[in-house]
Short mmCIF file of C-alpha atoms and ligand atoms in Angstrom, two decimals:
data_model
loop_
_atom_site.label_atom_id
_atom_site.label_comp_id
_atom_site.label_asym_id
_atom_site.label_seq_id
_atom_site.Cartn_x
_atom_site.Cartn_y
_atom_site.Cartn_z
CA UNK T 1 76.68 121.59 172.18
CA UNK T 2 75.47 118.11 171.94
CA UNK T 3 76.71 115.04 174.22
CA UNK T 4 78.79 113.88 171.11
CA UNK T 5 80.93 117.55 171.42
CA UNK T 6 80.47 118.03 175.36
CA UNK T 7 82.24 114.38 175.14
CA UNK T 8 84.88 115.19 173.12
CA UNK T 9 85.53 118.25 174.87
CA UNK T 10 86.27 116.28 178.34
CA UNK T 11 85.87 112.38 177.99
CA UNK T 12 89.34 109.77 177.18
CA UNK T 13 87.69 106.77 176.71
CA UNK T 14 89.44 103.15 177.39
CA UNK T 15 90.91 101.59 174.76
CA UNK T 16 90.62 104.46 172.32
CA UNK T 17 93.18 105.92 170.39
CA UNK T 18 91.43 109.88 170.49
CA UNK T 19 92.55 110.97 167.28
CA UNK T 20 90.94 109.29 165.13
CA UNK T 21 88.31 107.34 166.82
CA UNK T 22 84.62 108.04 165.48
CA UNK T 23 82.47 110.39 168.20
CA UNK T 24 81.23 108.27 171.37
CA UNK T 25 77.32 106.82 170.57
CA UNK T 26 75.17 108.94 173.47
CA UNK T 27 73.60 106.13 175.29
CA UNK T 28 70.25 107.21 177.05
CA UNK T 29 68.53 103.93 178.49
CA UNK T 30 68.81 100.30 178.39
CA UNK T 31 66.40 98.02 178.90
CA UNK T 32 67.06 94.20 178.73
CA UNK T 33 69.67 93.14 176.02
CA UNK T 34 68.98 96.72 174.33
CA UNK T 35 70.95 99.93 174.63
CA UNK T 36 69.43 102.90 173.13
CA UNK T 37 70.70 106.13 172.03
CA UNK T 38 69.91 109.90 171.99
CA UNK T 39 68.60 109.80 168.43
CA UNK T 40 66.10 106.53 169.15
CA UNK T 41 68.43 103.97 167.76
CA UNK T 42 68.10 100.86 169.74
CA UNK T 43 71.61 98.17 169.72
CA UNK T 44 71.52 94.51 170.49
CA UNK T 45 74.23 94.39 173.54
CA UNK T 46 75.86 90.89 172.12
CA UNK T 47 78.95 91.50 174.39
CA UNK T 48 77.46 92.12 177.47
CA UNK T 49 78.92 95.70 177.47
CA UNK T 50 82.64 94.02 177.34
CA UNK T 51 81.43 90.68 179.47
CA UNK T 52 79.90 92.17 182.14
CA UNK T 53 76.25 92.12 182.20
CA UNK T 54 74.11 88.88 182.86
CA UNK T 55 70.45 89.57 183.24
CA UNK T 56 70.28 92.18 180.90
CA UNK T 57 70.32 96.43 181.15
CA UNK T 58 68.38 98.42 184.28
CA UNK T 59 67.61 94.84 185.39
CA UNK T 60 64.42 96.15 187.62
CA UNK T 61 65.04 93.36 190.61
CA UNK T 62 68.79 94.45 190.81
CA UNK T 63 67.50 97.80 190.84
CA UNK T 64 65.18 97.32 193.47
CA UNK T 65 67.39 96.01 195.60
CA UNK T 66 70.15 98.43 195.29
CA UNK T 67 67.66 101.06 196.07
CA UNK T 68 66.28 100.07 199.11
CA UNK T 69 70.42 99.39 199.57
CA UNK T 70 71.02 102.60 199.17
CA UNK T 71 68.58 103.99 201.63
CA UNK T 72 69.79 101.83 203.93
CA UNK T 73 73.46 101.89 204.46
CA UNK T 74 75.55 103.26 201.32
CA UNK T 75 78.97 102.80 202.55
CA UNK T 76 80.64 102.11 205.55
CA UNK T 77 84.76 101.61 206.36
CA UNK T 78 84.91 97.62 205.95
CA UNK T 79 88.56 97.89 208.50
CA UNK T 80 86.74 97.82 211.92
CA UNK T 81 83.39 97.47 210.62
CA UNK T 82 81.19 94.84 208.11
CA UNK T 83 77.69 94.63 207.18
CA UNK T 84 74.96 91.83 206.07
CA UNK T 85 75.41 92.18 202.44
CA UNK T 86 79.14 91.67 202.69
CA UNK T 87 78.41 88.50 204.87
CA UNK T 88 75.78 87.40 202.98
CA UNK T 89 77.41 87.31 199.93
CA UNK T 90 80.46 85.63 200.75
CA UNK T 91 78.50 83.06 202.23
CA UNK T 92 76.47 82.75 198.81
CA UNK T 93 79.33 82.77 196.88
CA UNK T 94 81.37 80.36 198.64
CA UNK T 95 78.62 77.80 198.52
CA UNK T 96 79.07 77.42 194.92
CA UNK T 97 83.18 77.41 194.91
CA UNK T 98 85.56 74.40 195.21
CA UNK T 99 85.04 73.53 198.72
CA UNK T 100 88.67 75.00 199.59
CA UNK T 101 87.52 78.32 199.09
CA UNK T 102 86.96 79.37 202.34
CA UNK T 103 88.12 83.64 202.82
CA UNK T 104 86.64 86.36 200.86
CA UNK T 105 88.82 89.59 200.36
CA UNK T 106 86.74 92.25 198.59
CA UNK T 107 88.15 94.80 196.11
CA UNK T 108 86.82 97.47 193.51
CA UNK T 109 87.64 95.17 189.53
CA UNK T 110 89.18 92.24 187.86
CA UNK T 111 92.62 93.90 187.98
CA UNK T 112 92.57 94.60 191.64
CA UNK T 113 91.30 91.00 192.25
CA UNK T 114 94.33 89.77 190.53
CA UNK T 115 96.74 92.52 192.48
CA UNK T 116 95.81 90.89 195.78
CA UNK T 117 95.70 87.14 194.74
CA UNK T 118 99.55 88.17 193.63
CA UNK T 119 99.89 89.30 196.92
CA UNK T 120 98.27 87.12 198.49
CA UNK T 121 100.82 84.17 196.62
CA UNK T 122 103.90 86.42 197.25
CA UNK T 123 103.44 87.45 200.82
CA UNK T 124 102.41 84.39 201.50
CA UNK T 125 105.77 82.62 201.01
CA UNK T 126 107.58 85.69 202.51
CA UNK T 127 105.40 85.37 205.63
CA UNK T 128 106.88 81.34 206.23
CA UNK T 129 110.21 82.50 205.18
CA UNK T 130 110.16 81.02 201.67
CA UNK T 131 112.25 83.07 198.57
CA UNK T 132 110.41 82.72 195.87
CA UNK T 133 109.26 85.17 193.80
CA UNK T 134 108.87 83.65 190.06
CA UNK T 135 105.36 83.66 188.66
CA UNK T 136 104.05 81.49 185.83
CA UNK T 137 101.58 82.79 183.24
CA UNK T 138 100.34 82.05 179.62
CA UNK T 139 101.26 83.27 176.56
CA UNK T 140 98.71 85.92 175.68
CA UNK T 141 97.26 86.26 178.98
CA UNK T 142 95.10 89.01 180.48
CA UNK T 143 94.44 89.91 183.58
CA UNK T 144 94.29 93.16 183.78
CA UNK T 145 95.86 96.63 183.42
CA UNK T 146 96.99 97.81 186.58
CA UNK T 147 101.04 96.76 186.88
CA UNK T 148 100.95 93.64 188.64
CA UNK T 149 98.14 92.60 186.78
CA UNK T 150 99.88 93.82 183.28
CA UNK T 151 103.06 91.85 184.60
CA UNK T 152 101.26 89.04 184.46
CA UNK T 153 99.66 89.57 181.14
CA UNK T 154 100.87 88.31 177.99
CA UNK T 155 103.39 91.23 176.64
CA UNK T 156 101.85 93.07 173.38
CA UNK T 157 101.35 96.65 172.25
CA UNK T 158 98.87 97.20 175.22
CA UNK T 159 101.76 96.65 177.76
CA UNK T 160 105.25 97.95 175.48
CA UNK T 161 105.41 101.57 177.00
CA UNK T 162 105.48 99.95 180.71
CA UNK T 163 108.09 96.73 179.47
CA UNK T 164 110.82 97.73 181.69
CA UNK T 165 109.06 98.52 184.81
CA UNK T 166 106.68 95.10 184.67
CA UNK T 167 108.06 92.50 186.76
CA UNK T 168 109.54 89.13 185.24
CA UNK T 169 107.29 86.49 184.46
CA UNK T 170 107.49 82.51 183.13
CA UNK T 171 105.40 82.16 180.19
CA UNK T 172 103.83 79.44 179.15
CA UNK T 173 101.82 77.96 176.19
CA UNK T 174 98.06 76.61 177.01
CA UNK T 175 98.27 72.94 178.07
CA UNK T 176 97.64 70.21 175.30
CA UNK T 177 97.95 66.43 175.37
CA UNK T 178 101.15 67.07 173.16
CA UNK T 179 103.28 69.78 174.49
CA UNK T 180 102.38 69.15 178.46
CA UNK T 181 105.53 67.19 179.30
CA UNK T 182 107.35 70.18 177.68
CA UNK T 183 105.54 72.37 179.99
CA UNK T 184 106.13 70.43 182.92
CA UNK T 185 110.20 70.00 181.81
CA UNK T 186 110.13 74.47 181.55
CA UNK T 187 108.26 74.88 185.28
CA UNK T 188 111.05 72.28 186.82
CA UNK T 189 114.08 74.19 185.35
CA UNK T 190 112.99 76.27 187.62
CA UNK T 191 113.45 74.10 190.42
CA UNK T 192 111.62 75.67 193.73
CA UNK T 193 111.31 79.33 193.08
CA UNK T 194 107.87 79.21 191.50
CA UNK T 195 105.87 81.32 194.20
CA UNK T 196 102.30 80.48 191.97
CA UNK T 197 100.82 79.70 188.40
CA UNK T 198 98.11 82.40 187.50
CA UNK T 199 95.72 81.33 184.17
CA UNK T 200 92.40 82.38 182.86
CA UNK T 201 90.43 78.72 183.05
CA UNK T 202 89.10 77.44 180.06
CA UNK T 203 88.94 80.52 177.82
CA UNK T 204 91.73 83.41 177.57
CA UNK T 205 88.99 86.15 176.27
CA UNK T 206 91.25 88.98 175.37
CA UNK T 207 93.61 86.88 173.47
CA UNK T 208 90.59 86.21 171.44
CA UNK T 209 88.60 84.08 172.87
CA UNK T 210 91.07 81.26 172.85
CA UNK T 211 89.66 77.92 174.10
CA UNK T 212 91.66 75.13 175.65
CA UNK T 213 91.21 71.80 177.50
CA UNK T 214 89.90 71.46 181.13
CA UNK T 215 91.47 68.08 180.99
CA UNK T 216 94.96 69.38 180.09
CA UNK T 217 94.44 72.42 182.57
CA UNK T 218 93.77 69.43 184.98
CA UNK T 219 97.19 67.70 184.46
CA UNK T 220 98.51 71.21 184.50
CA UNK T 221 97.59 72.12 187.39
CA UNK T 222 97.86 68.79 189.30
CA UNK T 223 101.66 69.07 188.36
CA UNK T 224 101.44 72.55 190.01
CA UNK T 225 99.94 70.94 193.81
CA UNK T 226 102.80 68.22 193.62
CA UNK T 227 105.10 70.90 192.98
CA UNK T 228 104.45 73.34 195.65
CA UNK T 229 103.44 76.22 193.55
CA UNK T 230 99.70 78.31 194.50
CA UNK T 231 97.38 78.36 191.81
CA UNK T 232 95.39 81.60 191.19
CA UNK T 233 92.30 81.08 188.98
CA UNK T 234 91.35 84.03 187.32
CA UNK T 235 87.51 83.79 186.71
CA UNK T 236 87.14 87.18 186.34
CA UNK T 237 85.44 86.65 182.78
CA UNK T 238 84.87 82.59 182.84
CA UNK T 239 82.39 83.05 186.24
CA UNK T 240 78.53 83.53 186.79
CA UNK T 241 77.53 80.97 184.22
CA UNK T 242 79.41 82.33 180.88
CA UNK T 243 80.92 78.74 180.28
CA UNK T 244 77.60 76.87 180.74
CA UNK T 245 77.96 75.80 184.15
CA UNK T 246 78.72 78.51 186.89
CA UNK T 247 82.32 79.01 186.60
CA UNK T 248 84.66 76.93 185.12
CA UNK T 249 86.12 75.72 188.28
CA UNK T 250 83.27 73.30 187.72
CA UNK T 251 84.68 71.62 184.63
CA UNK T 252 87.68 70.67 186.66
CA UNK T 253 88.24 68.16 189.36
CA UNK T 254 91.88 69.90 190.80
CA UNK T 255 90.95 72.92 192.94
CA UNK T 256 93.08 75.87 193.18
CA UNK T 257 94.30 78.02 196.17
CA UNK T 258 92.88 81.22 194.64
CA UNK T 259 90.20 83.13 192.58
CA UNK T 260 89.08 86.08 191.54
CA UNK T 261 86.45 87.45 190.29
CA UNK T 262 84.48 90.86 188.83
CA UNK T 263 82.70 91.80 186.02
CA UNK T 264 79.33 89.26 185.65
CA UNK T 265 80.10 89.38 189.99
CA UNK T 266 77.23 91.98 190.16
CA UNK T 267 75.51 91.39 186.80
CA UNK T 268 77.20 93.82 185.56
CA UNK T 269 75.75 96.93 187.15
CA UNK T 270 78.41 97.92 189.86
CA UNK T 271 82.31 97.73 189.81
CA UNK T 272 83.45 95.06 192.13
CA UNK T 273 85.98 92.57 192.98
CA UNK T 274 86.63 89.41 194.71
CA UNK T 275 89.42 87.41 195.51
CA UNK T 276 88.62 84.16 197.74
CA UNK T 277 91.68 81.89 199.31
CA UNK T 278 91.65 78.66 201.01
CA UNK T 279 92.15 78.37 204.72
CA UNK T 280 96.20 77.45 204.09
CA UNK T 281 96.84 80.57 202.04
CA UNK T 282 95.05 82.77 204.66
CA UNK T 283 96.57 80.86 207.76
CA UNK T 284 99.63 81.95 206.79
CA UNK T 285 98.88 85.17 207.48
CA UNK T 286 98.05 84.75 211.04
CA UNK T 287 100.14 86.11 213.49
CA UNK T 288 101.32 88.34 216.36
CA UNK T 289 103.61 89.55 214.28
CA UNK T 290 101.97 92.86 212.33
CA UNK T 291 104.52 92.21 209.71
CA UNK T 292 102.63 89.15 208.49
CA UNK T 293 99.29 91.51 207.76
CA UNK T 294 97.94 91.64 204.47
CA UNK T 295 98.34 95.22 204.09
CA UNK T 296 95.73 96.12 201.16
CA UNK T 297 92.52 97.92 200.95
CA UNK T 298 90.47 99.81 198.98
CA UNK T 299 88.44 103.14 199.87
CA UNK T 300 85.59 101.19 198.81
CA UNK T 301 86.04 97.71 199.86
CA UNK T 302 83.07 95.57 200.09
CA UNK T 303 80.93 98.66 198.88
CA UNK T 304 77.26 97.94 200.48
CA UNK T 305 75.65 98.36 197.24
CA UNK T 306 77.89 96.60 195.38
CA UNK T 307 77.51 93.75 197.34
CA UNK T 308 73.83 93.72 197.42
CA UNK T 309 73.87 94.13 193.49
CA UNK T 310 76.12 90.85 193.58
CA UNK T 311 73.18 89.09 195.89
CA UNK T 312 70.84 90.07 194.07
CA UNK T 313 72.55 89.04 190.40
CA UNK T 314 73.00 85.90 191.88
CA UNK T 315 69.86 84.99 193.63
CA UNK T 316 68.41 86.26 189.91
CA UNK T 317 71.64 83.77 188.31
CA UNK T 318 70.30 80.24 190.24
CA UNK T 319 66.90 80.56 189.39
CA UNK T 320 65.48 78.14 187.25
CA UNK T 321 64.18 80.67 184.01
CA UNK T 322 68.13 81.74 184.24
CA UNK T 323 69.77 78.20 184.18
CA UNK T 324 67.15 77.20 181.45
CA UNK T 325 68.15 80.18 179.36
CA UNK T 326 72.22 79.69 179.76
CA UNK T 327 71.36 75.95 178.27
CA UNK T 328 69.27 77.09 175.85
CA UNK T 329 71.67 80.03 174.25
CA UNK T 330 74.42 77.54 174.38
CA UNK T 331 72.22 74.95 172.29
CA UNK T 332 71.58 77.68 169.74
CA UNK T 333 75.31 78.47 169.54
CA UNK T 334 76.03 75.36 169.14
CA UNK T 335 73.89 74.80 166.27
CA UNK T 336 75.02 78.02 164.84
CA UNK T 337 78.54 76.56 165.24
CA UNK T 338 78.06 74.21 162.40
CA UNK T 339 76.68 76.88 160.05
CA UNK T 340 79.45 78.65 160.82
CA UNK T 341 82.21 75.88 160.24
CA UNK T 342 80.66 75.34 156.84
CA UNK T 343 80.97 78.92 156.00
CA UNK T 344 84.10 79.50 153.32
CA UNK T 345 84.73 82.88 155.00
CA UNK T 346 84.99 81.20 158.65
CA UNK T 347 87.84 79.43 160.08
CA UNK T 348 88.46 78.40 163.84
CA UNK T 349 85.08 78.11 165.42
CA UNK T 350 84.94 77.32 168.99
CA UNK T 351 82.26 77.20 171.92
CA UNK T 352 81.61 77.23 175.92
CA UNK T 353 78.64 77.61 177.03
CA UNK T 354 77.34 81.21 176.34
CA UNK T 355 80.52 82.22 174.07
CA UNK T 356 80.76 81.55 170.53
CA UNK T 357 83.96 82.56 168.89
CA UNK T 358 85.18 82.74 165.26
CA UNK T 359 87.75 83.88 163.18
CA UNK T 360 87.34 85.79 159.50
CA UNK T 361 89.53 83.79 156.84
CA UNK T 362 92.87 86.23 156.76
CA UNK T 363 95.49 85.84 154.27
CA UNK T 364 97.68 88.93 156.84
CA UNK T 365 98.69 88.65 159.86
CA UNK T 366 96.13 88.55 163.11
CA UNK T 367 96.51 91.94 165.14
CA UNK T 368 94.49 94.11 166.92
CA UNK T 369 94.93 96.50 164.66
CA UNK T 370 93.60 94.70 161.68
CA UNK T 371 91.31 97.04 159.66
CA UNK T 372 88.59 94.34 159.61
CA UNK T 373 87.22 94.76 163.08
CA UNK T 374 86.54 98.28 162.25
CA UNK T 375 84.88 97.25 159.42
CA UNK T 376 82.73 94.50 160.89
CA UNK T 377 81.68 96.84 164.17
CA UNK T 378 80.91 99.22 161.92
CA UNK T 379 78.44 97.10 160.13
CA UNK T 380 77.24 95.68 162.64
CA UNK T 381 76.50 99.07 164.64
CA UNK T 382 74.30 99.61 161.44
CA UNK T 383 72.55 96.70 161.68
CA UNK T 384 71.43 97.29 165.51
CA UNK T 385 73.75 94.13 166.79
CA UNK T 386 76.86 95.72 169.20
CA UNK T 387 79.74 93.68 168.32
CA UNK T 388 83.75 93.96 169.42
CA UNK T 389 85.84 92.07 167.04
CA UNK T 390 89.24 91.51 168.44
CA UNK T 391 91.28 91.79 165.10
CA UNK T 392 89.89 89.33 162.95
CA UNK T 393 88.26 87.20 165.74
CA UNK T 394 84.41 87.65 166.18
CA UNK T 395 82.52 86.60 168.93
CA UNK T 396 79.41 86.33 171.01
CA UNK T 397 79.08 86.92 174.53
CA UNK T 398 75.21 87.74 175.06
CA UNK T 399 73.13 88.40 178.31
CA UNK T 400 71.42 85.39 179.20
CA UNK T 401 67.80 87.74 179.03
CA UNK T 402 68.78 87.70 175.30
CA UNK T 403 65.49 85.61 173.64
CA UNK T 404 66.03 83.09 171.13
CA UNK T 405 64.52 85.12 168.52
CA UNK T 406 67.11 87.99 169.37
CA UNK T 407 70.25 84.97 169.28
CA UNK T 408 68.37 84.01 165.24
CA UNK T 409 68.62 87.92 164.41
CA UNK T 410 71.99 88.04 165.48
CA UNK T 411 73.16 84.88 163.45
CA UNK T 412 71.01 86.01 160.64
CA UNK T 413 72.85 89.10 160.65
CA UNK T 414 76.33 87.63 160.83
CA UNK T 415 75.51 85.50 157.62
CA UNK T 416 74.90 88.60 155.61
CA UNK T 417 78.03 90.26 156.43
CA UNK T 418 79.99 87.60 156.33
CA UNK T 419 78.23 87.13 152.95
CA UNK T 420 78.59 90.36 151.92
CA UNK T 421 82.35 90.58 152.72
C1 LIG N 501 88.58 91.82 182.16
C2 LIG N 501 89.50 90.90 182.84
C3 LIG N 501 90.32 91.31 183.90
C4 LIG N 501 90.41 92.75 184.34
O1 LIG N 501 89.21 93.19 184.89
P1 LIG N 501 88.92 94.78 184.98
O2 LIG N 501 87.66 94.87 185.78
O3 LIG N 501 88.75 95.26 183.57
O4 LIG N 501 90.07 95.41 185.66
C5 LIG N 501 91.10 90.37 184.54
N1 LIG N 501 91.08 89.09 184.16
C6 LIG N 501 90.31 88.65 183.14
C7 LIG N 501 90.32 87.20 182.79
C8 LIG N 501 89.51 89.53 182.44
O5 LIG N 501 88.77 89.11 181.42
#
């Protein structure tokens, strides 16, 4: 058998409806922004291998590192015990937060980052006595798939099977300059039961790569301090330089009490999580009482090599060639940007930083299911360029190793197609 029929034979893959999905593409090596299969087909990786990898494939520092790593100490119970790379990186990484970041609670991906900010939020209050247990959230959200985490998320046919067991959530609309007193009037109906407000910053990716204000997110979420609610900042996708500056706490001057983290955390080559806190949300936790314990772990918190992938990403993130090369692909996009807007098959363009997002001209309905996407990640498959539509919204989410000749291949390819169409 080959690995396309040994795959199908024991592999469900995310996201994938079995039946009549097209056989899994046997990927062999990768090497920089290139993925390359069994039969010597090589694949632009223009998504980062779904927003997750920063310095491109087999990155041979991070893989260095992780080695030596993993001769070194693989794993070790973090109740009772820690390690340097654990330290380390917290100490790294809370350098370059809002200075009210102060605790680092490690966990295994986005969605359990989100789980324990909820819990963090919701115990919290309990702990000093407080009832309340509502949650705000956007429209559309995502945060995740585990229950909390899809309680949280915008409801839509990812989440319908589960509707009755997810917990009850306030949603939202994205801030504007128009509709924020709105807002503010739905939150205050509410009066003080409003435990926290949790929001993707900047960008809600799975939506589609929807882009709001950091301005209106500011008034948002200044409302939110005078009003007693904790605000978790889900930077799970925004962090690690995607928006052009490190994470998009960055574009904004409030600060919230929460964020998490995962997916560009390592650069992409380990499963991790992070969920930092200030010093008043973990305070609160303090106590002789053992009921007042955060009671959550992971088999593999703070994984040793996970965390020394992270250092290692990062140290690889602040150096200069890296910060040069974040400015320079957003540059390109944004040139590309006005191509785009003057295309007559293109409507919707929008940028941050190292994301470029579009939308196909669509006389139906958006939806996940559209037929297009297929279509387009089809073609593009063909063409050597891995792309993900979502519905009938295409984007761009490269490695920050991609070269600029690579970003003008990519383009040039998108003009044909869209040509073509
Ligand atoms: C991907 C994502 C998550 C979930 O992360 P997983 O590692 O897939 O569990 C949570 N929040 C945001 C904003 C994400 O983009």
């Amino acid at each position: 058998m080959n690995l396309q029929e040994r795959d199908k034979a024991v592999n469900w893959h995310p996201y994938t409806q079995m039946k009549t999905a097209d056989d899994a593409i046997p990927i062999v090596k990768g090497k920089g922004v290139y993925l390359f299969d069994d039969k010597g087909n090589k694949y632009i990786d223009a998504v980062s291998s779904w927003w997750v990898t920063l310095h491109g494939h087999a990155h041979p520092y991070i893989a260095q590192r992780v080695s030596e790593q993993l001769h070194t100490l693989e794993q070790v119970i973090f109740a009772g015990f820690t390690h340097e790379p654990a330290i380390q990186l917290s100490e790294n990484l809370l350098k370059l937060l809002p200075q009210n970041q102060q605790k680092v609670f490690y966990s295994d991906n986005g969605s359990t980052a989100v789980e324990v900010a909820l819990k963090m939020c919701i115990q919290h209050a309990y702990n000093q006595g407080k009832e309340k247990t509502k949650i705000l959230a956007f429209k559309n959200a995502y945060h995740g798939d585990t229950f909390g985490a899809m309680s949280v998320s915008g409801r839509s046919v990812w989440t319908k099977p589960f509707g009755e067991m997810l917990f009850e959530v306030i949603f939202i609309d994205t801030p504007t300059s128009e509709n924020i007193e709105d807002i503010k009037a739905q939150i205050s109906a509410y009066q003080d039961e409003v435990v926290c407000f949790i929001y993707e910053p900047l960008i809600q990716g799975a939506a589609g790569m929807l882009m709001y204000n950091a301005e209106d997110l500011d008034n948002l979420m200044k409302f939110c301090r005078a009003n007693d609610i904790l605000m978790i900042q889900d930077e799970v996708f925004t962090g690690f330089g995607r928006t052009g500056k490190l994470f998009a706490a960055n574009y904004l001057s409030e600060k919230p009490d929460i964020m998490c983290f995962s997916k560009g955390l390592t650069g992409g080559t380990m499963p991790m999580g992070i969920t930092t806190c200030s010093n008043e949300i973990y305070n609160a936790f303090l106590s002789d009482d053992k009921y007042k314990t955060l009671f959550h772990g992971h088999s593999f918190t703070a994984n040793p090599l996970a965390c020394t992938a992270a250092l290692a990403s990062m140290e690889l993130l602040l150096n200069d060639e890296t910060q040069q090369s974040i400015q320079r692909i957003s540059g390109q996009h944004f040139s590309f940007s006005k191509v785009l807007r003057e295309h007559s098959k293109v409507e919707n363009v929008r940028q941050t930083g190292t994301i470029l997002a579009w939308e196909i001209k669509n006389d139906h309905k958006t939806s996940y299911f559209n037929e297009i996407g297929k279509k387009l990640y089809d073609e593009f498959l063909s063409r050597g360029i891995v792309m993900r539509p979502l519905g009938n919204v295409m984007y761009l989410v490269p490695p920050y190793c991609v070269s600029t000749e690579e970003l003008n291949f990519i383009y040039k390819n998108i003009l044909q197609v869209l040509d073509s169409f």
